[in-house]
Short mmCIF file of C-alpha atoms in Angstrom, two decimals:
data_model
loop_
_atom_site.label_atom_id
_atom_site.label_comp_id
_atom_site.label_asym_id
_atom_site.label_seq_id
_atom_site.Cartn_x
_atom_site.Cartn_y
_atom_site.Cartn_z
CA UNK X 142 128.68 109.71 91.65
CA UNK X 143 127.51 106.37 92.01
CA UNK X 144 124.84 107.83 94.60
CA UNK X 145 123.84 110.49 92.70
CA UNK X 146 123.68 108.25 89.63
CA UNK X 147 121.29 105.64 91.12
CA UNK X 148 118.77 108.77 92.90
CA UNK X 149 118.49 109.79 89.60
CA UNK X 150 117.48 106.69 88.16
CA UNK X 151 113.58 106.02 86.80
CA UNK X 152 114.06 103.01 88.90
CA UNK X 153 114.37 104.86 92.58
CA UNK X 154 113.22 107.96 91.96
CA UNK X 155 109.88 106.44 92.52
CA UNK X 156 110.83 105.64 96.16
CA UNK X 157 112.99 109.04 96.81
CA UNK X 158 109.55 110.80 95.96
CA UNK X 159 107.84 108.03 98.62
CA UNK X 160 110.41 108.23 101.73
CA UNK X 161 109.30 111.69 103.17
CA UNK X 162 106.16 110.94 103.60
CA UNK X 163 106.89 107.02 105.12
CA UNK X 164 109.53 108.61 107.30
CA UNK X 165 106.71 111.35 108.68
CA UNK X 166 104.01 108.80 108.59
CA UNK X 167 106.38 106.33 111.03
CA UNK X 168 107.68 109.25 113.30
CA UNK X 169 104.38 110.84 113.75
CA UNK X 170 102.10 108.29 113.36
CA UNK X 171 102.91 104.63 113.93
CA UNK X 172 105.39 105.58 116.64
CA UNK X 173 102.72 107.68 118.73
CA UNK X 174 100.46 104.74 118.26
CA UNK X 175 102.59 102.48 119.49
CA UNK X 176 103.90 104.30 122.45
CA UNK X 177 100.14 105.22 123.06
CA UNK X 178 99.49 101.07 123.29
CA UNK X 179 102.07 100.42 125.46
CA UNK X 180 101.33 103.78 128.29
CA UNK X 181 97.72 102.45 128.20
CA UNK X 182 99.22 99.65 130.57
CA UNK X 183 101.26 101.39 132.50
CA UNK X 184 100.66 103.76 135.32
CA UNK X 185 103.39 106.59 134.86
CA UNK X 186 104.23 108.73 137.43
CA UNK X 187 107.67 111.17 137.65
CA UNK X 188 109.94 108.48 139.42
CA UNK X 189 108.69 105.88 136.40
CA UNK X 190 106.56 103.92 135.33
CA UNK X 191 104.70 100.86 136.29
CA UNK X 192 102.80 98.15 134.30
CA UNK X 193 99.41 97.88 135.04
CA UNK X 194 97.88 95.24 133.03
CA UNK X 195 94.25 96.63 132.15
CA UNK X 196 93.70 97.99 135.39
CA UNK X 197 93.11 101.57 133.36
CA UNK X 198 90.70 100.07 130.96
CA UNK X 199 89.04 98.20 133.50
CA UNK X 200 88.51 101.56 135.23
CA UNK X 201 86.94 102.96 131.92
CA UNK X 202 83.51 100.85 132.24
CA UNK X 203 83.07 102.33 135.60
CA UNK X 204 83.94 105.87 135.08
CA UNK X 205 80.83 107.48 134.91
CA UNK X 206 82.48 111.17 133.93
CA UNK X 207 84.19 109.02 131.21
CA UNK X 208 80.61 107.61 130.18
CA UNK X 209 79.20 111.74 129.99
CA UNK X 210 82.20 112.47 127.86
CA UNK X 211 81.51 109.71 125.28
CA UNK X 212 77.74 110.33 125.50
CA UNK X 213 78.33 114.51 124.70
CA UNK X 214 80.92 113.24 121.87
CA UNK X 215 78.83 110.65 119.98
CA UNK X 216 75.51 114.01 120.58
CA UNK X 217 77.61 116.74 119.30
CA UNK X 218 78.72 114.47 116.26
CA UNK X 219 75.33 113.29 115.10
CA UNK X 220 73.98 117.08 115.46
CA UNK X 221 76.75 118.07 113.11
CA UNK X 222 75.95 115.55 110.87
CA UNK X 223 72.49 116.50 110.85
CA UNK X 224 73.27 120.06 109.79
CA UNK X 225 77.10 119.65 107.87
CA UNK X 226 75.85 117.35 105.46
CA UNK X 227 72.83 118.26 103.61
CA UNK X 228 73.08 122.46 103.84
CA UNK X 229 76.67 122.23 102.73
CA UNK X 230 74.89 119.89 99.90
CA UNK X 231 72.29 122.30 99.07
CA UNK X 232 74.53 125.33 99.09
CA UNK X 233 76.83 123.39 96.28
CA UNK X 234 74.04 122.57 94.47
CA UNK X 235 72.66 126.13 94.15
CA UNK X 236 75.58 127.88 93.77
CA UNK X 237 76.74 125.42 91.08
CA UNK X 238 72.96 125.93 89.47
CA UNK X 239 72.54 129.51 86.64
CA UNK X 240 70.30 130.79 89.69
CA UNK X 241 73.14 132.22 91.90
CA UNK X 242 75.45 135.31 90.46
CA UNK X 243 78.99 136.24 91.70
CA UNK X 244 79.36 132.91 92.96
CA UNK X 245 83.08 133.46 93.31
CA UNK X 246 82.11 135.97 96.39
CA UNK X 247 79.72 133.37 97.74
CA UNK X 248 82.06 130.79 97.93
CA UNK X 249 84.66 133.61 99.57
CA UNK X 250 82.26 134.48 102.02
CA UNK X 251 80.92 130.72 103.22
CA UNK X 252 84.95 128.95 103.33
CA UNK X 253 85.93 132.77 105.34
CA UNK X 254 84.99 131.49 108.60
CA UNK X 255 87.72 128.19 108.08
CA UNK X 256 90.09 130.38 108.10
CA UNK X 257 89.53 132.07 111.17
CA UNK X 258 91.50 130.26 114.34
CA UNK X 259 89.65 128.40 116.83
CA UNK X 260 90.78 130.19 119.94
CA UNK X 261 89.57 133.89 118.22
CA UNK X 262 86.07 131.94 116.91
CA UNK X 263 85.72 130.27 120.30
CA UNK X 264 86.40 133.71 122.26
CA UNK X 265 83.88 135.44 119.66
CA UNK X 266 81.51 132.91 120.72
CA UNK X 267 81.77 132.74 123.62
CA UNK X 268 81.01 136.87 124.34
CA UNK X 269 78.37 136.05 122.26
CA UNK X 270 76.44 133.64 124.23
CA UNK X 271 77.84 135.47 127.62
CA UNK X 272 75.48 135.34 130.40
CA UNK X 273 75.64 139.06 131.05
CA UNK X 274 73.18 141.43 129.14
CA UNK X 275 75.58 143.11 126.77
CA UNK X 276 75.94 139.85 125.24
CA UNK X 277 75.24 139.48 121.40
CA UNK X 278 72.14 136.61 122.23
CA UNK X 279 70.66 138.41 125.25
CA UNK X 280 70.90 141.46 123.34
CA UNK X 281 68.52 139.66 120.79
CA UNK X 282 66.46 137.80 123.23
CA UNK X 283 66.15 141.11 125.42
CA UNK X 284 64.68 142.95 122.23
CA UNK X 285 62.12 140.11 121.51
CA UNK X 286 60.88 140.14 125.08
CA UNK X 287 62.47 136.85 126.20
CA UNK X 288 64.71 138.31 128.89
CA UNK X 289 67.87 136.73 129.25
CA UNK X 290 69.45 133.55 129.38
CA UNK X 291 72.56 132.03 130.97
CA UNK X 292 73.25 129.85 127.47
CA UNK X 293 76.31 128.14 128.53
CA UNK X 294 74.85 126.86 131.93
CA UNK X 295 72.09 124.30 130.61
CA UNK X 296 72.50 121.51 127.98
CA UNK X 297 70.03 122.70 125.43
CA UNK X 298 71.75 125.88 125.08
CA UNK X 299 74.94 124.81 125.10
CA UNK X 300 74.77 122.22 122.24
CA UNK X 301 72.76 125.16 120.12
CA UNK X 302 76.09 127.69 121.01
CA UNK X 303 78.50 124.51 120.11
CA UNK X 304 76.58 123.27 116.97
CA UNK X 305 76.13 126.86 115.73
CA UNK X 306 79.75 127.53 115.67
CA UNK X 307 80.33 123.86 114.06
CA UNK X 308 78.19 125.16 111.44
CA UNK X 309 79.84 128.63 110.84
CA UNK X 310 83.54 126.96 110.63
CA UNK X 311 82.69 124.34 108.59
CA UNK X 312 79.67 124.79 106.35
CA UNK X 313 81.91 126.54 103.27
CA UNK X 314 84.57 123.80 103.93
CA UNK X 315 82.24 120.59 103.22
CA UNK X 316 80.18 122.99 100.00
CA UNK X 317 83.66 122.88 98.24
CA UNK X 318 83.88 119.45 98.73
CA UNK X 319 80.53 118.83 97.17
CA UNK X 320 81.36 121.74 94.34
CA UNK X 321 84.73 119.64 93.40
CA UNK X 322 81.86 116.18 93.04
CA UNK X 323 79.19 118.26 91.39
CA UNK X 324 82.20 118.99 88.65
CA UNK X 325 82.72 115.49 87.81
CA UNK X 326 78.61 115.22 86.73
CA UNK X 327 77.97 115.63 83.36
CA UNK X 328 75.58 118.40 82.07
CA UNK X 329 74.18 116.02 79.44
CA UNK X 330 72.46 113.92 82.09
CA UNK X 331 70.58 117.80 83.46
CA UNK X 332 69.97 118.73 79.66
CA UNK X 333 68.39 115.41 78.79
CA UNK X 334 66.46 114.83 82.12
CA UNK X 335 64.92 118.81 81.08
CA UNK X 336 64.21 117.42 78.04
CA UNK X 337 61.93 114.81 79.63
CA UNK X 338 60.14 117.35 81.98
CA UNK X 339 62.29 117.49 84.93
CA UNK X 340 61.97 120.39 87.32
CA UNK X 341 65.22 121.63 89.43
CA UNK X 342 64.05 119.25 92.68
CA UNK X 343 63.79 116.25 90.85
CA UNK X 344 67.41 116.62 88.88
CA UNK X 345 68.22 116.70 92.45
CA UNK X 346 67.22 114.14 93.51
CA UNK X 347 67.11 111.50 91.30
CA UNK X 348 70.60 112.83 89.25
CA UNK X 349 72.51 114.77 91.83
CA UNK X 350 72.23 113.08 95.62
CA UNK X 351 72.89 109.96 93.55
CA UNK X 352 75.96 110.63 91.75
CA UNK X 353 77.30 112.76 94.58
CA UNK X 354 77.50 109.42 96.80
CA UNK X 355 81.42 108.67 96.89
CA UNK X 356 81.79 112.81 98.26
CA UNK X 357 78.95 112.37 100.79
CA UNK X 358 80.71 109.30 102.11
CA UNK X 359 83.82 110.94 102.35
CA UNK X 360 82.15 113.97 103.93
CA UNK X 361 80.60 111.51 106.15
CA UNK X 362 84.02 110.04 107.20
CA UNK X 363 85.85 113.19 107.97
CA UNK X 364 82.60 114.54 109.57
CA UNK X 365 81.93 111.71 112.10
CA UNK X 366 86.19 111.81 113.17
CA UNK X 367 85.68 115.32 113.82
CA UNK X 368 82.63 115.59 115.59
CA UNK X 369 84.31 112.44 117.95
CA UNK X 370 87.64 114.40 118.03
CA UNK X 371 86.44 117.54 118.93
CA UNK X 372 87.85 119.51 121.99
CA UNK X 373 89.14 123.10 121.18
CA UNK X 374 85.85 124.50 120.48
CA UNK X 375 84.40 122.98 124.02
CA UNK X 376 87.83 124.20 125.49
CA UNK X 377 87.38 127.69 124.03
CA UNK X 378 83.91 128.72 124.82
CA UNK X 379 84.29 127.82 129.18
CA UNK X 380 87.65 129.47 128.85
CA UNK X 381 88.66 127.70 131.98
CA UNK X 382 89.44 124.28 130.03
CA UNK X 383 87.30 121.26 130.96
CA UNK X 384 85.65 122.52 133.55
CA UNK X 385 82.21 123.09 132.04
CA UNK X 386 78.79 123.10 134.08
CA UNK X 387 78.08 119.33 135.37
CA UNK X 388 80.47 118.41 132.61
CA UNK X 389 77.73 119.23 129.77
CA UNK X 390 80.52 120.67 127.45
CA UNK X 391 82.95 117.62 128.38
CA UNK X 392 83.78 115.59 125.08
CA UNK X 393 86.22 112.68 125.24
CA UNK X 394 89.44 114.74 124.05
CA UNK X 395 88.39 117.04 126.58
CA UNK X 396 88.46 114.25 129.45
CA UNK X 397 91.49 112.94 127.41
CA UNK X 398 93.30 116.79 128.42
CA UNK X 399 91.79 116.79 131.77
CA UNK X 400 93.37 113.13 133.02
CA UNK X 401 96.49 113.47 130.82
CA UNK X 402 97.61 117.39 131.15
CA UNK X 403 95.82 118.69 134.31
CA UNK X 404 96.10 115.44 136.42
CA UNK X 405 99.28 113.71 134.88
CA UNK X 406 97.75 110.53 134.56
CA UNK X 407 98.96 109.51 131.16
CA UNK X 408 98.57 106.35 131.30
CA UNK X 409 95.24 106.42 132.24
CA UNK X 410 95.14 109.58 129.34
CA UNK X 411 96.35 106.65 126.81
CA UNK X 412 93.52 104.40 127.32
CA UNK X 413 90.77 107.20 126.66
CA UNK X 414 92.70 108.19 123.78
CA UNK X 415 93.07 104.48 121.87
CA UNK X 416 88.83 103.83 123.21
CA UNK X 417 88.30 107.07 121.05
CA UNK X 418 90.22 105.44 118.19
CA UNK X 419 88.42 102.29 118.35
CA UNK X 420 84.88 103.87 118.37
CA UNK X 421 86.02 106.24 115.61
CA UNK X 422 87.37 103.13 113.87
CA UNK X 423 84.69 101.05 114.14
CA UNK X 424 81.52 103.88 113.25
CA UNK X 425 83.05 104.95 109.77
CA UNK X 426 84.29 101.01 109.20
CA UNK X 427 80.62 100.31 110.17
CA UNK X 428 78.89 103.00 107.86
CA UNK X 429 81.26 102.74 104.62
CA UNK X 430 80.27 98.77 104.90
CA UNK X 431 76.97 99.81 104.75
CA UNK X 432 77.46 102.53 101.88
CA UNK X 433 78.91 99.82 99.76
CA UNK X 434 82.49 101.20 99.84
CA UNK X 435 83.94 97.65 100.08
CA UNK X 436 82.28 95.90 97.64
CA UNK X 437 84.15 94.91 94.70
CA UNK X 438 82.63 97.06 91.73
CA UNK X 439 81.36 94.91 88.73
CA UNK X 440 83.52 94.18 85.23
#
């Protein structure tokens, strides 16, 4: 009684609500992290494992493969940026705006593709950028009197097939983000900027970008973790795992898999992994300082 008494106290019930997620946070967070730490010295093989110092790290700087992955990651996640960012902006902004009807069935039709699984979207397109003539970008090349093209042999190519598909997935997902921070706007600041002669481009501008800063930055943050993270997509449209063309399609998760799962070098698999943190880490620490997310706002 006593127990039941005190969890249904105003007192703890603050911290009954709290425990589930510091219990999940610990188990799947903070405990990964810190087992990750300590395999990222070691060199663990099946009989056991063996500390290494930072013999794995050390082997980092000179792993040229290592240096393509981290060059296609930090590629793929500043051509995302370029695209995920403002479109998804735009696409808020017009949909939100008295020029776009049924915009219930736009916004069903742009967040659609999020729910779709990465293994199916990577299969679909992959057929579609298949080397063969039957497939979907060959067949549209091919009618324009370009021929056809082996798209997921050649850099150029690839990126287009990877950042396309980056684009389909997640283009609705970041325009409801920027809906939900177009909602907290208020319409007297449009009505009285018409009132002074404003045309739709410079509300925009000079009322929308603006005021939409905190959901860009945190659009921004998510954005720039993903882009670094990303592997499934890459994994998906070689269908053979990491083993894309002179390692074009490798990303850093993807050389993480290769070392860790295919080769069994964990250890060596930890130290990629906590680099990947640190760079992710250190980019969005680097951009929210200079956003202004740290400073202390004024009284």
């Amino acid at each position: 009684m006593k127990i039941k008494k005190f969890l249904y106290s105003q007192k703890a019930a603050p911290y009954v609500f709290v425990v589930p997620f510091i219990l999940s946070f610990v188990i799947f967070w903070i405990y990964p992290l810190c087992s990750t730490i300590t395999m990222s010295f070691q060199d663990i093989k099946p009989a056991g494992a063996q500390w290494v110092g930072f013999k794995n790290y050390s082997k980092l700087l000179i792993d040229s493969v290592f240096h393509t992955a981290v060059f296609n990651s930090f590629e793929y996640m500043l051509l995302t940026l370029v695209f995920l960012i403002p479109f998804p902006m735009i696409f808020a902004a017009l949909i939100d705006s008295r020029l776009v009807k049924a915009k219930g069935v736009w916004k069903a039709i742009l967040y659609l593709p999020a729910l779709t699984s990465i293994v199916i979207s990577g299969t679909l397109f992959r057929l579609m950028f298949s080397e063969y003539h039957t497939g979907q970008m060959n067949v549209l090349t091919s009618a324009l009197g370009l021929g056809t093209f082996k798209w997921l042999k050649f850099r150029t190519s690839t990126y287009f097939a990877l950042v396309l598909m980056s684009c389909w997935r997640w283009t609705g997902v970041n325009m409801l983000y920027f809906l939900s921070g177009l909602k907290s706007i208020p319409n007297e600041l449009y009505e009285s900027s018409e009132i002074d002669g404003a045309n739709g481009w410079q509300k925009f501008r000079f009322i929308t970008i603006p005021l939409l800063k905190p959901t860009t930055i945190y659009v921004l943050t998510i954005s720039i973790y993903a882009g670094l993270a990303m592997f499934l997509e890459s994994f998906m449209l070689w269908a053979n795992g990491t083993a894309s063309p002179n390692n074009i399609g490798l990303t850093i998760v993807g050389y993480l898999y290769r070392r860790g799962i295919e080769k069994s070098q964990m250890g060596y698999a930890s130290a990629v992994g906590l680099v990947l943190l640190v760079i992710a880490l250190a980019i969005n620490i680097v951009q929210l300082v200079l956003n202004g997310s740290f400073k202390k706002e004024e009284r």
